[in-house]
C-alpha cells in the first residue's frame, strides 16, 4: 500500500468517526421545539375565540396561547386587551361588564364578517374543550388589576388535576414577576414563565430562575447571549410573537424551546 493510499484510508476513517460522533452529539442535544398558536391562529381567525383555537389545532399547534382577565362579576374570561373596543362591537373595560354581557358581544366581525357572532370564551370552557387535546400557555394580563386571580386560576387547574399532568402541558406566564411568584407558591407543579421585551442582565436572570421554569423573550431581543444565559440558568425560552417569514427565519438560528406565532405555517 503506497503512502498516498494509506493517507486516503486514514482520512476516510477519521471522517467516518467524526461524522458518527457528530451525529450522536446532535441527536442527544436536540429537542422538539414547541409550536404555539398565538391567541389560537390569530393570523387567520379572530383572536381568542373558538374558531381561532380550532384552526390552530388543525394546523398542528403543540400549544394554544391564551390571555385571561376577570369580568365585573369575577368570572375568568379569555380576552387580550383590558378594553373590549378593538375586538368586539362594544366599548369599555373588560372589568366593567359581567360575563353575560361580555358573552353577548360580537367578537368576530371586526376580523371578518364570516366570523360574525364569535363569542368571548370563559377560561373554564377553554380548559374543558381544549386542555386534553393540546398544551396551554396561559398569560395573566395585568394581574395586578385583578387581586386574587392567581388563586382563581390555580383552583380551576387543580379542580381538573392539570397540576398532575406534567410534561409542561400547562404553562402560566406574565410580565409581572410578583404575580408569577404567587402562582408558583400556589401550584409549584405547574411551570411559570416571565415575559420580557428587553435584553435581561445576568443578575435578573438568576433571580427569575429561583421560581420560574421559562423566561420568554420578545423575538426582537433574541440572540445567542440571551438564549445561552436562559438555558445556563436552567430555564427554557419561548420567543414571541412571529408574524412574518423574516421574523421566523431569524429565530431558526437559535436553540429555542418554542415559538409563538400568529401564522403557525411560518414555523413548520
mmCIF file of N, CA, C and O in Angstrom, residues 168-234:
data_model
loop_
_atom_site.group_PDB
_atom_site.id
_atom_site.type_symbol
_atom_site.label_atom_id
_atom_site.label_comp_id
_atom_site.label_asym_id
_atom_site.label_seq_id
_atom_site.Cartn_x
_atom_site.Cartn_y
_atom_site.Cartn_z
ATOM 1 N N UNK A 168 -44.907 19.861 31.266
ATOM 2 C CA UNK A 168 -45.157 21.269 30.932
ATOM 3 C C UNK A 168 -46.420 21.434 30.075
ATOM 4 O O UNK A 168 -46.487 22.307 29.207
ATOM 5 N N UNK A 169 -47.399 20.574 30.311
ATOM 6 C CA UNK A 169 -48.620 20.634 29.499
ATOM 7 C C UNK A 169 -49.346 21.970 29.703
ATOM 8 O O UNK A 169 -49.961 22.491 28.784
ATOM 9 N N UNK A 170 -49.277 22.476 30.906
ATOM 10 C CA UNK A 170 -49.812 23.801 31.220
ATOM 11 C C UNK A 170 -48.649 24.683 31.661
ATOM 12 O O UNK A 170 -47.843 24.288 32.508
ATOM 13 N N UNK A 171 -48.548 25.876 31.069
ATOM 14 C CA UNK A 171 -47.543 26.861 31.470
ATOM 15 C C UNK A 171 -48.294 28.167 31.737
ATOM 16 O O UNK A 171 -49.153 28.564 30.950
ATOM 17 N N UNK A 172 -47.979 28.818 32.840
ATOM 18 C CA UNK A 172 -48.621 30.086 33.183
ATOM 19 C C UNK A 172 -47.574 31.188 33.122
ATOM 20 O O UNK A 172 -46.480 31.040 33.682
ATOM 21 N N UNK A 173 -47.892 32.292 32.432
ATOM 22 C CA UNK A 173 -46.903 33.338 32.246
ATOM 23 C C UNK A 173 -47.485 34.734 32.463
ATOM 24 O O UNK A 173 -48.701 34.933 32.432
ATOM 25 N N UNK A 174 -46.591 35.685 32.674
ATOM 26 C CA UNK A 174 -46.985 37.085 32.833
ATOM 27 C C UNK A 174 -45.737 37.955 32.748
ATOM 28 O O UNK A 174 -44.619 37.471 32.932
ATOM 29 N N UNK A 175 -45.944 39.242 32.499
ATOM 30 C CA UNK A 175 -44.855 40.212 32.615
ATOM 31 C C UNK A 175 -44.582 40.536 34.084
ATOM 32 O O UNK A 175 -43.502 41.022 34.416
ATOM 33 N N UNK A 176 -45.564 40.294 34.942
ATOM 34 C CA UNK A 176 -45.469 40.712 36.338
ATOM 35 C C UNK A 176 -44.844 39.610 37.193
ATOM 36 O O UNK A 176 -45.448 38.552 37.415
ATOM 37 N N UNK A 177 -43.645 39.872 37.690
ATOM 38 C CA UNK A 177 -42.905 38.862 38.440
ATOM 39 C C UNK A 177 -43.579 38.485 39.760
ATOM 40 O O UNK A 177 -43.591 37.311 40.138
ATOM 41 N N UNK A 178 -44.147 39.451 40.462
ATOM 42 C CA UNK A 178 -44.782 39.149 41.749
ATOM 43 C C UNK A 178 -45.958 38.202 41.572
ATOM 44 O O UNK A 178 -46.207 37.327 42.403
ATOM 45 N N UNK A 179 -46.693 38.383 40.495
ATOM 46 C CA UNK A 179 -47.826 37.501 40.207
ATOM 47 C C UNK A 179 -47.347 36.066 39.986
ATOM 48 O O UNK A 179 -47.947 35.111 40.497
ATOM 49 N N UNK A 180 -46.264 35.907 39.239
ATOM 50 C CA UNK A 180 -45.770 34.562 38.959
ATOM 51 C C UNK A 180 -45.134 33.919 40.192
ATOM 52 O O UNK A 180 -45.195 32.704 40.366
ATOM 53 N N UNK A 181 -44.546 34.727 41.059
ATOM 54 C CA UNK A 181 -44.057 34.181 42.332
ATOM 55 C C UNK A 181 -45.224 33.628 43.147
ATOM 56 O O UNK A 181 -45.138 32.549 43.733
ATOM 57 N N UNK A 182 -46.331 34.386 43.181
ATOM 58 C CA UNK A 182 -47.510 33.933 43.929
ATOM 59 C C UNK A 182 -48.065 32.653 43.337
ATOM 60 O O UNK A 182 -48.396 31.716 44.067
ATOM 61 N N UNK A 183 -48.165 32.605 42.014
ATOM 62 C CA UNK A 183 -48.723 31.412 41.385
ATOM 63 C C UNK A 183 -47.818 30.203 41.644
ATOM 64 O O UNK A 183 -48.307 29.094 41.916
ATOM 65 N N UNK A 184 -46.519 30.407 41.559
ATOM 66 C CA UNK A 184 -45.574 29.304 41.806
ATOM 67 C C UNK A 184 -45.729 28.761 43.221
ATOM 68 O O UNK A 184 -45.645 27.543 43.442
ATOM 69 N N UNK A 185 -45.973 29.630 44.184
ATOM 70 C CA UNK A 185 -46.172 29.186 45.563
ATOM 71 C C UNK A 185 -47.469 28.394 45.705
ATOM 72 O O UNK A 185 -47.541 27.432 46.472
ATOM 73 N N UNK A 186 -48.493 28.785 44.934
ATOM 74 C CA UNK A 186 -49.785 28.114 44.995
ATOM 75 C C UNK A 186 -49.742 26.738 44.336
ATOM 76 O O UNK A 186 -50.319 25.776 44.855
ATOM 77 N N UNK A 187 -49.102 26.679 43.165
ATOM 78 C CA UNK A 187 -49.068 25.420 42.409
ATOM 79 C C UNK A 187 -47.654 25.209 41.861
ATOM 80 O O UNK A 187 -47.402 25.437 40.675
ATOM 81 N N UNK A 188 -46.737 24.773 42.690
ATOM 82 C CA UNK A 188 -45.352 24.605 42.226
ATOM 83 C C UNK A 188 -45.190 23.547 41.139
ATOM 84 O O UNK A 188 -44.187 23.538 40.428
ATOM 85 N N UNK A 189 -46.204 22.678 40.981
ATOM 86 C CA UNK A 189 -46.110 21.626 39.952
ATOM 87 C C UNK A 189 -46.298 22.181 38.541
ATOM 88 O O UNK A 189 -45.919 21.524 37.568
ATOM 89 N N UNK A 190 -46.918 23.344 38.413
ATOM 90 C CA UNK A 190 -47.160 23.939 37.095
ATOM 91 C C UNK A 190 -46.097 24.995 36.832
ATOM 92 O O UNK A 190 -45.951 25.942 37.603
ATOM 93 N N UNK A 191 -45.330 24.860 35.748
ATOM 94 C CA UNK A 191 -44.252 25.816 35.483
ATOM 95 C C UNK A 191 -44.774 27.219 35.174
ATOM 96 O O UNK A 191 -45.822 27.374 34.544
ATOM 97 N N UNK A 192 -44.028 28.210 35.632
ATOM 98 C CA UNK A 192 -44.373 29.592 35.316
ATOM 99 C C UNK A 192 -43.286 30.194 34.442
ATOM 100 O O UNK A 192 -42.137 29.743 34.427
ATOM 101 N N UNK A 193 -43.688 31.238 33.712
ATOM 102 C CA UNK A 193 -42.782 31.927 32.802
ATOM 103 C C UNK A 193 -42.886 33.427 33.013
ATOM 104 O O UNK A 193 -43.965 33.950 33.321
ATOM 105 N N UNK A 194 -41.766 34.102 32.831
ATOM 106 C CA UNK A 194 -41.740 35.560 32.831
ATOM 107 C C UNK A 194 -41.532 36.036 31.402
ATOM 108 O O UNK A 194 -40.642 35.547 30.694
ATOM 109 N N UNK A 195 -42.346 36.976 30.981
ATOM 110 C CA UNK A 195 -42.228 37.585 29.660
ATOM 111 C C UNK A 195 -41.317 38.807 29.746
ATOM 112 O O UNK A 195 -41.414 39.596 30.691
ATOM 113 N N UNK A 196 -40.445 38.953 28.762
ATOM 114 C CA UNK A 196 -39.581 40.132 28.710
ATOM 115 C C UNK A 196 -39.551 40.696 27.295
ATOM 116 O O UNK A 196 -39.637 39.950 26.318
ATOM 117 N N UNK A 197 -39.424 42.009 27.190
ATOM 118 C CA UNK A 197 -39.313 42.657 25.882
ATOM 119 C C UNK A 197 -38.059 43.518 25.802
ATOM 120 O O UNK A 197 -38.005 44.493 25.071
ATOM 121 N N UNK A 198 -37.040 43.139 26.583
ATOM 122 C CA UNK A 198 -35.763 43.847 26.621
ATOM 123 C C UNK A 198 -34.679 42.814 26.953
ATOM 124 O O UNK A 198 -34.982 41.755 27.521
ATOM 125 N N UNK A 199 -33.420 43.095 26.633
ATOM 126 C CA UNK A 199 -32.355 42.138 26.966
ATOM 127 C C UNK A 199 -32.120 42.102 28.477
ATOM 128 O O UNK A 199 -31.770 43.116 29.065
ATOM 129 N N UNK A 200 -32.314 40.967 29.122
ATOM 130 C CA UNK A 200 -32.133 40.885 30.579
ATOM 131 C C UNK A 200 -30.659 40.786 30.950
ATOM 132 O O UNK A 200 -29.846 40.301 30.163
ATOM 133 N N UNK A 201 -30.333 41.244 32.159
ATOM 134 C CA UNK A 201 -28.952 41.082 32.608
ATOM 135 C C UNK A 201 -28.826 39.786 33.411
ATOM 136 O O UNK A 201 -29.815 39.135 33.754
ATOM 137 N N UNK A 202 -27.592 39.423 33.707
ATOM 138 C CA UNK A 202 -27.312 38.147 34.363
ATOM 139 C C UNK A 202 -27.953 38.039 35.740
ATOM 140 O O UNK A 202 -28.520 36.999 36.100
ATOM 141 N N UNK A 203 -27.895 39.110 36.507
ATOM 142 C CA UNK A 203 -28.471 39.099 37.851
ATOM 143 C C UNK A 203 -29.978 38.873 37.791
ATOM 144 O O UNK A 203 -30.540 38.079 38.564
ATOM 145 N N UNK A 204 -30.640 39.565 36.878
ATOM 146 C CA UNK A 204 -32.091 39.418 36.736
ATOM 147 C C UNK A 204 -32.464 37.988 36.363
ATOM 148 O O UNK A 204 -33.413 37.411 36.911
ATOM 149 N N UNK A 205 -31.720 37.413 35.444
ATOM 150 C CA UNK A 205 -31.998 36.038 35.021
ATOM 151 C C UNK A 205 -31.841 35.073 36.194
ATOM 152 O O UNK A 205 -32.674 34.180 36.396
ATOM 153 N N UNK A 206 -30.805 35.244 36.979
ATOM 154 C CA UNK A 206 -30.588 34.360 38.129
ATOM 155 C C UNK A 206 -31.718 34.483 39.149
ATOM 156 O O UNK A 206 -32.154 33.488 39.744
ATOM 157 N N UNK A 207 -32.227 35.692 39.349
ATOM 158 C CA UNK A 207 -33.334 35.890 40.285
ATOM 159 C C UNK A 207 -34.622 35.244 39.779
ATOM 160 O O UNK A 207 -35.358 34.609 40.542
ATOM 161 N N UNK A 208 -34.878 35.383 38.494
ATOM 162 C CA UNK A 208 -36.081 34.791 37.894
ATOM 163 C C UNK A 208 -36.008 33.263 37.961
ATOM 164 O O UNK A 208 -37.010 32.584 38.214
ATOM 165 N N UNK A 209 -34.806 32.729 37.793
ATOM 166 C CA UNK A 209 -34.626 31.274 37.783
ATOM 167 C C UNK A 209 -34.926 30.635 39.133
ATOM 168 O O UNK A 209 -35.104 29.415 39.212
ATOM 169 N N UNK A 210 -35.039 31.424 40.176
ATOM 170 C CA UNK A 210 -35.333 30.881 41.504
ATOM 171 C C UNK A 210 -36.751 30.323 41.591
ATOM 172 O O UNK A 210 -37.035 29.483 42.440
ATOM 173 N N UNK A 211 -37.656 30.815 40.719
ATOM 174 C CA UNK A 211 -39.046 30.350 40.783
ATOM 175 C C UNK A 211 -39.644 30.023 39.415
ATOM 176 O O UNK A 211 -40.652 29.331 39.331
ATOM 177 N N UNK A 212 -39.042 30.524 38.348
ATOM 178 C CA UNK A 212 -39.616 30.326 37.009
ATOM 179 C C UNK A 212 -38.893 29.221 36.250
ATOM 180 O O UNK A 212 -37.689 29.017 36.412
ATOM 181 N N UNK A 213 -39.642 28.522 35.415
ATOM 182 C CA UNK A 213 -39.076 27.480 34.560
ATOM 183 C C UNK A 213 -38.800 27.997 33.150
ATOM 184 O O UNK A 213 -38.065 27.370 32.390
ATOM 185 N N UNK A 214 -39.421 29.115 32.812
ATOM 186 C CA UNK A 214 -39.270 29.716 31.486
ATOM 187 C C UNK A 214 -38.998 31.214 31.619
ATOM 188 O O UNK A 214 -39.545 31.876 32.508
ATOM 189 N N UNK A 215 -38.177 31.731 30.713
ATOM 190 C CA UNK A 215 -38.020 33.165 30.532
ATOM 191 C C UNK A 215 -38.243 33.406 29.046
ATOM 192 O O UNK A 215 -37.432 32.995 28.209
ATOM 193 N N UNK A 216 -39.370 34.032 28.713
ATOM 194 C CA UNK A 216 -39.833 34.102 27.325
ATOM 195 C C UNK A 216 -39.617 35.488 26.722
ATOM 196 O O UNK A 216 -40.324 36.442 27.053
ATOM 197 N N UNK A 217 -38.627 35.605 25.817
ATOM 198 C CA UNK A 217 -38.279 36.906 25.260
ATOM 199 C C UNK A 217 -39.052 37.255 23.980
ATOM 200 O O UNK A 217 -39.414 36.371 23.201
ATOM 201 N N UNK A 218 -39.275 38.536 23.803
ATOM 202 C CA UNK A 218 -39.812 39.009 22.522
ATOM 203 C C UNK A 218 -38.808 38.671 21.422
ATOM 204 O O UNK A 218 -37.594 38.696 21.649
ATOM 205 N N UNK A 219 -39.288 38.364 20.245
ATOM 206 C CA UNK A 219 -38.400 37.895 19.178
ATOM 207 C C UNK A 219 -37.306 38.910 18.852
ATOM 208 O O UNK A 219 -36.200 38.534 18.451
ATOM 209 N N UNK A 220 -37.580 40.194 19.058
ATOM 210 C CA UNK A 220 -36.614 41.238 18.708
ATOM 211 C C UNK A 220 -35.373 41.221 19.596
ATOM 212 O O UNK A 220 -34.335 41.768 19.217
ATOM 213 N N UNK A 221 -35.461 40.638 20.794
ATOM 214 C CA UNK A 221 -34.300 40.624 21.689
ATOM 215 C C UNK A 221 -33.625 39.256 21.748
ATOM 216 O O UNK A 221 -32.694 39.059 22.531
ATOM 217 N N UNK A 222 -34.093 38.332 20.917
ATOM 218 C CA UNK A 222 -33.477 37.001 20.886
ATOM 219 C C UNK A 222 -32.100 37.083 20.228
ATOM 220 O O UNK A 222 -31.963 37.591 19.114
ATOM 221 N N UNK A 223 -31.102 36.614 20.936
ATOM 222 C CA UNK A 223 -29.766 36.437 20.370
ATOM 223 C C UNK A 223 -29.087 35.301 21.127
ATOM 224 O O UNK A 223 -29.644 34.765 22.094
ATOM 225 N N UNK A 224 -27.890 34.935 20.695
ATOM 226 C CA UNK A 224 -27.201 33.790 21.300
ATOM 227 C C UNK A 224 -26.926 34.022 22.779
ATOM 228 O O UNK A 224 -27.115 33.120 23.601
ATOM 229 N N UNK A 225 -26.503 35.220 23.135
ATOM 230 C CA UNK A 225 -26.181 35.508 24.529
ATOM 231 C C UNK A 225 -27.399 35.314 25.422
ATOM 232 O O UNK A 225 -27.313 34.658 26.476
ATOM 233 N N UNK A 226 -28.538 35.870 25.013
ATOM 234 C CA UNK A 226 -29.749 35.792 25.825
ATOM 235 C C UNK A 226 -30.203 34.346 25.990
ATOM 236 O O UNK A 226 -30.496 33.900 27.110
ATOM 237 N N UNK A 227 -30.255 33.598 24.901
ATOM 238 C CA UNK A 227 -30.730 32.216 24.978
ATOM 239 C C UNK A 227 -29.756 31.350 25.771
ATOM 240 O O UNK A 227 -30.159 30.512 26.584
ATOM 241 N N UNK A 228 -28.455 31.555 25.585
ATOM 242 C CA UNK A 228 -27.468 30.793 26.356
ATOM 243 C C UNK A 228 -27.583 31.092 27.849
ATOM 244 O O UNK A 228 -27.475 30.184 28.687
ATOM 245 N N UNK A 229 -27.809 32.353 28.208
ATOM 246 C CA UNK A 229 -27.962 32.728 29.614
ATOM 247 C C UNK A 229 -29.196 32.070 30.230
ATOM 248 O O UNK A 229 -29.156 31.575 31.350
ATOM 249 N N UNK A 230 -30.281 32.088 29.478
ATOM 250 C CA UNK A 230 -31.518 31.466 29.968
ATOM 251 C C UNK A 230 -31.299 29.977 30.206
ATOM 252 O O UNK A 230 -31.604 29.441 31.273
ATOM 253 N N UNK A 231 -30.736 29.302 29.220
ATOM 254 C CA UNK A 231 -30.525 27.862 29.328
ATOM 255 C C UNK A 231 -29.499 27.512 30.406
ATOM 256 O O UNK A 231 -29.664 26.527 31.140
ATOM 257 N N UNK A 232 -28.441 28.309 30.528
ATOM 258 C CA UNK A 232 -27.407 28.002 31.513
ATOM 259 C C UNK A 232 -27.897 28.191 32.939
ATOM 260 O O UNK A 232 -27.284 27.681 33.884
ATOM 261 N N UNK A 233 -29.021 28.903 33.095
ATOM 262 C CA UNK A 233 -29.620 29.072 34.417
ATOM 263 C C UNK A 233 -30.798 28.126 34.637
ATOM 264 O O UNK A 233 -31.615 28.331 35.539
ATOM 265 N N UNK A 234 -30.872 27.088 33.790
ATOM 266 C CA UNK A 234 -31.837 26.019 33.998
ATOM 267 C C UNK A 234 -33.250 26.315 33.550
ATOM 268 O O UNK A 234 -34.178 25.576 33.906
#
